[in-house]
């Protein structure tokens, strides 16, 4: 057996080599692609890729927030995110609709209330929280905490947002519904806009939030 | 603290909280010329992560250094940001 090995070894190798060759020959026809055609296809795909890159990466990020709530606590998240995003150089729109409109209302924005009822963070039972005046108490408590903590007021955040180029928009339909006039709103707020304006910006935005 | 840069302006945001340190830092760097360095002095511990995130995610600014300092029993968070364009 040991004497067979040297003979059969090379023979096997030769067979293996032969197999490999024939396999290669079988594949060859399939690989017969016109190099010019391949080059053209590569160029075509590269062009498409750069077009997609140009369309998606214009270097500037953008964000659209739809602000729908008008309670004191819910005025903060949209304004904080908007002013911070503006600091990043993003193109930011906050579209205020329904109760969110009160954040932009010069008078009402100063009187936004924190709801004591159904608020698990309030240290009082709902039956007590439902008593008249409890929302004012809860709001006063929160405002004091905010002052002590060095957190900005809603008014400061509105001014800051407008100063940093955030586009604060007031839904015209809700304006009409609530009977608000443009002059009731903070200076610099965009009026005469609707859902289509918001959607158009949302479609182009990297970040879209409903708050 | 390394000294391979000179502070051009100092922004005091002591006592202010999120989002003020970042937004005021942005406004202050807008007033700088390219290459100038802004020192931001804050008491908000969140500013360590926020200024880092802001500088990293914003074109034209570069975070050089951050340090925690104790001054009169108060912890200060100090950031050095260079305007790069």
XYZ file of C-alpha atoms in Angstrom:
296
model
C 0.000 0.000 0.000
C 2.808 2.327 0.915
C 4.339 1.771 -2.512
C 1.054 2.628 -4.209
C 0.843 5.947 -2.573
C 3.578 7.808 -4.498
C 2.028 6.608 -7.761
C -1.558 7.246 -6.969
C -0.799 10.630 -5.332
C 0.345 12.477 -8.427
C -2.304 10.709 -10.469
C -5.021 12.013 -8.141
C -3.517 15.475 -8.288
C -3.555 15.402 -12.016
C -7.194 14.341 -11.990
C -8.034 17.101 -9.556
C -6.254 19.650 -11.732
C -8.119 18.331 -14.721
C -11.431 18.707 -12.889
C -10.597 22.247 -11.891
C -9.766 23.103 -15.484
C -12.951 21.650 -16.823
C -14.963 23.487 -14.145
C -13.241 26.697 -15.104
C -14.070 26.024 -18.716
C -17.717 25.484 -17.807
C -17.888 28.840 -16.004
C -16.026 30.763 -18.672
C -18.899 31.254 -21.130
C -21.044 32.791 -18.384
C -18.282 35.253 -17.569
C -18.019 36.440 -21.110
C -19.268 39.938 -20.427
C -18.322 42.779 -22.657
C -15.921 44.927 -20.575
C -17.208 48.064 -22.251
C -20.759 47.137 -21.314
C -19.679 46.496 -17.716
C -17.845 49.813 -17.608
C -20.906 51.605 -18.904
C -23.097 49.937 -16.273
C -20.665 50.925 -13.507
C -20.700 54.518 -14.693
C -24.476 54.476 -14.859
C -24.742 53.195 -11.257
C -22.136 55.671 -10.012
C -24.126 58.494 -11.538
C -27.311 57.249 -9.891
C -25.529 56.922 -6.553
C -24.178 60.456 -6.640
C -27.648 61.753 -7.541
C -29.131 59.920 -4.546
C -26.350 61.245 -2.317
C -26.952 64.791 -3.517
C -30.674 64.462 -2.899
C -30.396 62.985 0.563
C -27.262 64.585 1.985
C -27.475 68.319 1.457
C -25.329 68.830 4.549
C -28.103 70.478 6.555
C -30.359 68.494 8.828
C -33.922 69.527 9.413
C -36.651 68.821 11.927
C -40.389 69.319 12.045
C -42.265 69.227 15.335
C -46.044 69.263 15.507
C -46.971 70.843 18.854
C -50.533 69.937 19.827
C -50.612 70.429 23.605
C -51.165 73.647 25.503
C -50.480 72.637 29.082
C -47.571 74.230 30.917
C -45.445 71.083 31.005
C -46.067 70.248 27.361
C -44.900 73.666 26.170
C -41.329 72.794 27.128
C -40.345 69.760 25.019
C -41.036 71.296 21.584
C -39.353 74.599 22.460
C -36.287 73.004 24.068
C -35.771 70.585 21.184
C -36.375 73.308 18.600
C -33.927 75.829 20.060
C -31.299 73.135 20.605
C -31.669 71.852 17.041
C -31.285 75.429 15.811
C -28.023 75.594 17.770
C -26.899 72.552 15.743
C -27.587 74.619 12.623
C -30.662 72.577 11.681
C -33.565 73.972 9.746
C -36.417 73.771 12.262
C -40.174 74.213 11.954
C -42.586 73.864 14.868
C -46.148 73.685 13.615
C -48.541 74.624 16.431
C -52.044 73.300 16.176
C -55.058 72.988 18.506
C -53.970 73.609 22.117
C -50.377 73.902 20.975
C -51.381 77.267 19.567
C -51.652 78.661 23.110
C -47.856 78.415 23.416
C -47.608 81.087 20.710
C -50.416 83.236 22.128
C -48.819 86.223 23.852
C -51.291 86.325 26.757
C -52.193 82.654 27.039
C -48.563 81.502 26.901
C -48.047 83.264 30.248
C -51.059 81.522 31.749
C -50.403 77.937 30.660
C -51.498 75.541 33.396
C -50.201 72.268 34.676
C -53.042 69.810 35.155
C -53.245 68.456 38.702
C -55.795 65.781 37.765
C -54.494 62.561 36.263
C -50.935 63.660 36.822
C -49.099 60.795 38.530
C -46.265 63.163 39.454
C -48.522 65.299 41.643
C -48.365 64.502 45.342
C -52.139 64.531 45.771
C -55.061 62.189 45.039
C -57.209 62.950 41.991
C -60.269 63.624 44.152
C -58.362 66.492 45.757
C -56.663 67.560 42.543
C -60.081 68.039 40.923
C -61.000 70.795 43.394
C -61.195 74.321 41.952
C -57.884 76.142 41.960
C -55.746 73.018 42.171
C -54.343 73.474 38.649
C -53.160 76.934 39.675
C -51.534 75.531 42.804
C -49.787 72.803 40.809
C -48.649 75.332 38.195
C -47.330 77.711 40.846
C -45.360 74.877 42.448
C -43.855 73.882 39.112
C -43.019 77.479 38.179
C -41.220 77.949 41.490
C -39.224 74.784 40.896
C -38.342 75.916 37.397
C -37.116 79.253 38.715
C -35.043 77.600 41.437
C -33.555 75.176 38.927
C -32.461 77.905 36.517
C -34.682 76.492 33.784
C -35.816 79.007 31.184
C -39.400 80.278 31.137
C -41.719 79.477 28.231
C -41.461 83.096 27.117
C -37.646 82.977 27.148
C -37.685 79.777 25.105
C -40.037 81.315 22.542
C -37.774 84.356 22.180
C -34.710 82.112 22.026
C -36.284 79.894 19.379
C -37.222 82.867 17.216
C -33.773 84.449 17.745
C -32.029 81.267 16.629
C -34.080 81.043 13.450
C -36.719 78.474 14.402
C -39.841 78.890 12.298
C -42.737 78.834 14.772
C -45.871 78.318 12.731
C -49.484 78.833 13.786
C -52.059 76.577 12.139
C -54.509 78.944 10.441
C -57.463 76.576 10.757
C -57.039 76.408 14.553
C -56.497 80.188 14.674
C -59.929 80.638 13.073
C -61.445 77.935 15.282
C -60.201 79.555 18.484
C -60.878 83.073 17.258
C -57.219 84.131 17.549
C -55.827 86.982 15.471
C -52.239 87.187 14.181
C -51.598 90.176 16.478
C -52.521 88.015 19.507
C -49.428 85.901 18.849
C -45.789 86.559 19.689
C -43.985 88.736 17.132
C -42.142 86.675 14.559
C -44.589 83.754 14.467
C -45.538 82.544 10.973
C -49.291 82.642 10.271
C -51.472 81.721 7.286
C -50.107 78.189 7.081
C -51.893 74.840 7.065
C -51.347 71.093 7.150
C -49.896 71.046 3.627
C -47.128 73.445 4.658
C -46.335 71.253 7.655
C -46.359 68.070 5.563
C -44.079 69.569 2.948
C -41.460 70.333 5.595
C -42.005 66.975 7.305
C -41.314 65.118 4.072
C -37.928 66.836 3.793
C -37.084 66.495 7.478
C -34.609 64.117 9.093
C -36.585 64.255 12.343
C -40.367 64.515 12.684
C -42.082 64.630 16.051
C -45.661 64.923 17.221
C -45.776 66.359 20.713
C -5.006 72.404 31.138
C -3.088 72.562 27.898
C -2.110 76.004 26.703
C -1.840 75.600 22.948
C -4.755 77.969 22.485
C -5.843 81.346 23.785
C -9.359 82.024 25.001
C -10.936 84.855 23.032
C -14.267 85.150 24.832
C -15.778 83.727 27.994
C -19.469 82.875 28.202
C -20.944 82.699 31.685
C -23.984 80.400 31.789
C -23.754 79.634 35.484
C -27.160 78.869 36.973
C -28.708 78.174 33.569
C -30.027 74.796 32.549
C -30.746 72.829 29.394
C -31.019 74.021 26.645
C -29.454 77.367 27.566
C -25.728 76.440 27.753
C -25.816 74.949 24.237
C -28.007 77.626 22.654
C -26.027 80.481 24.214
C -22.768 78.768 23.183
C -24.030 78.646 19.617
C -24.958 82.332 19.701
C -21.581 83.250 21.196
C -19.589 81.277 18.603
C -21.565 83.024 15.851
C -19.940 86.261 17.021
C -16.410 84.815 16.886
C -13.975 84.833 13.988
C -12.580 81.590 12.588
C -9.888 80.163 14.849
C -11.046 81.996 17.955
C -11.794 80.066 21.146
C -14.843 80.365 23.395
C -14.703 79.386 27.039
C -18.090 78.333 28.413
C -18.523 78.278 32.185
C -21.586 76.326 33.343
C -23.014 74.823 36.516
C -25.287 72.398 34.640
C -23.730 68.921 34.895
C -25.633 67.947 31.732
C -23.574 70.493 29.813
C -20.619 68.049 29.753
C -22.538 65.680 27.502
C -24.575 68.375 25.751
C -21.693 70.642 24.690
C -19.767 67.560 23.534
C -22.776 66.396 21.508
C -23.449 69.832 20.106
C -19.837 70.440 19.051
C -19.616 66.957 17.547
C -22.828 67.368 15.587
C -22.301 70.916 14.368
C -20.171 72.076 11.453
C -17.755 74.863 12.193
C -17.062 74.209 15.860
C -14.556 71.948 17.551
C -14.485 70.947 21.200
C -10.932 71.405 22.502
C -11.298 70.521 26.142
C -13.740 70.073 29.025
C -12.956 70.247 32.689
C -14.631 70.140 36.057
C -13.524 72.804 38.477
C -14.374 73.450 42.084
C -14.815 77.094 42.926
C -16.076 78.301 46.305
C -17.719 74.955 46.960
C -19.518 75.053 43.606
C -18.752 72.620 40.797
C -18.149 74.383 37.499
C -18.184 72.661 34.120
C -15.849 74.495 31.791
C -15.744 73.919 28.039
C -13.370 75.239 25.388
C -14.708 75.416 21.856
C -12.906 76.655 18.756
C -14.705 78.142 15.779
C -13.255 76.358 12.752
C -15.147 78.019 9.906
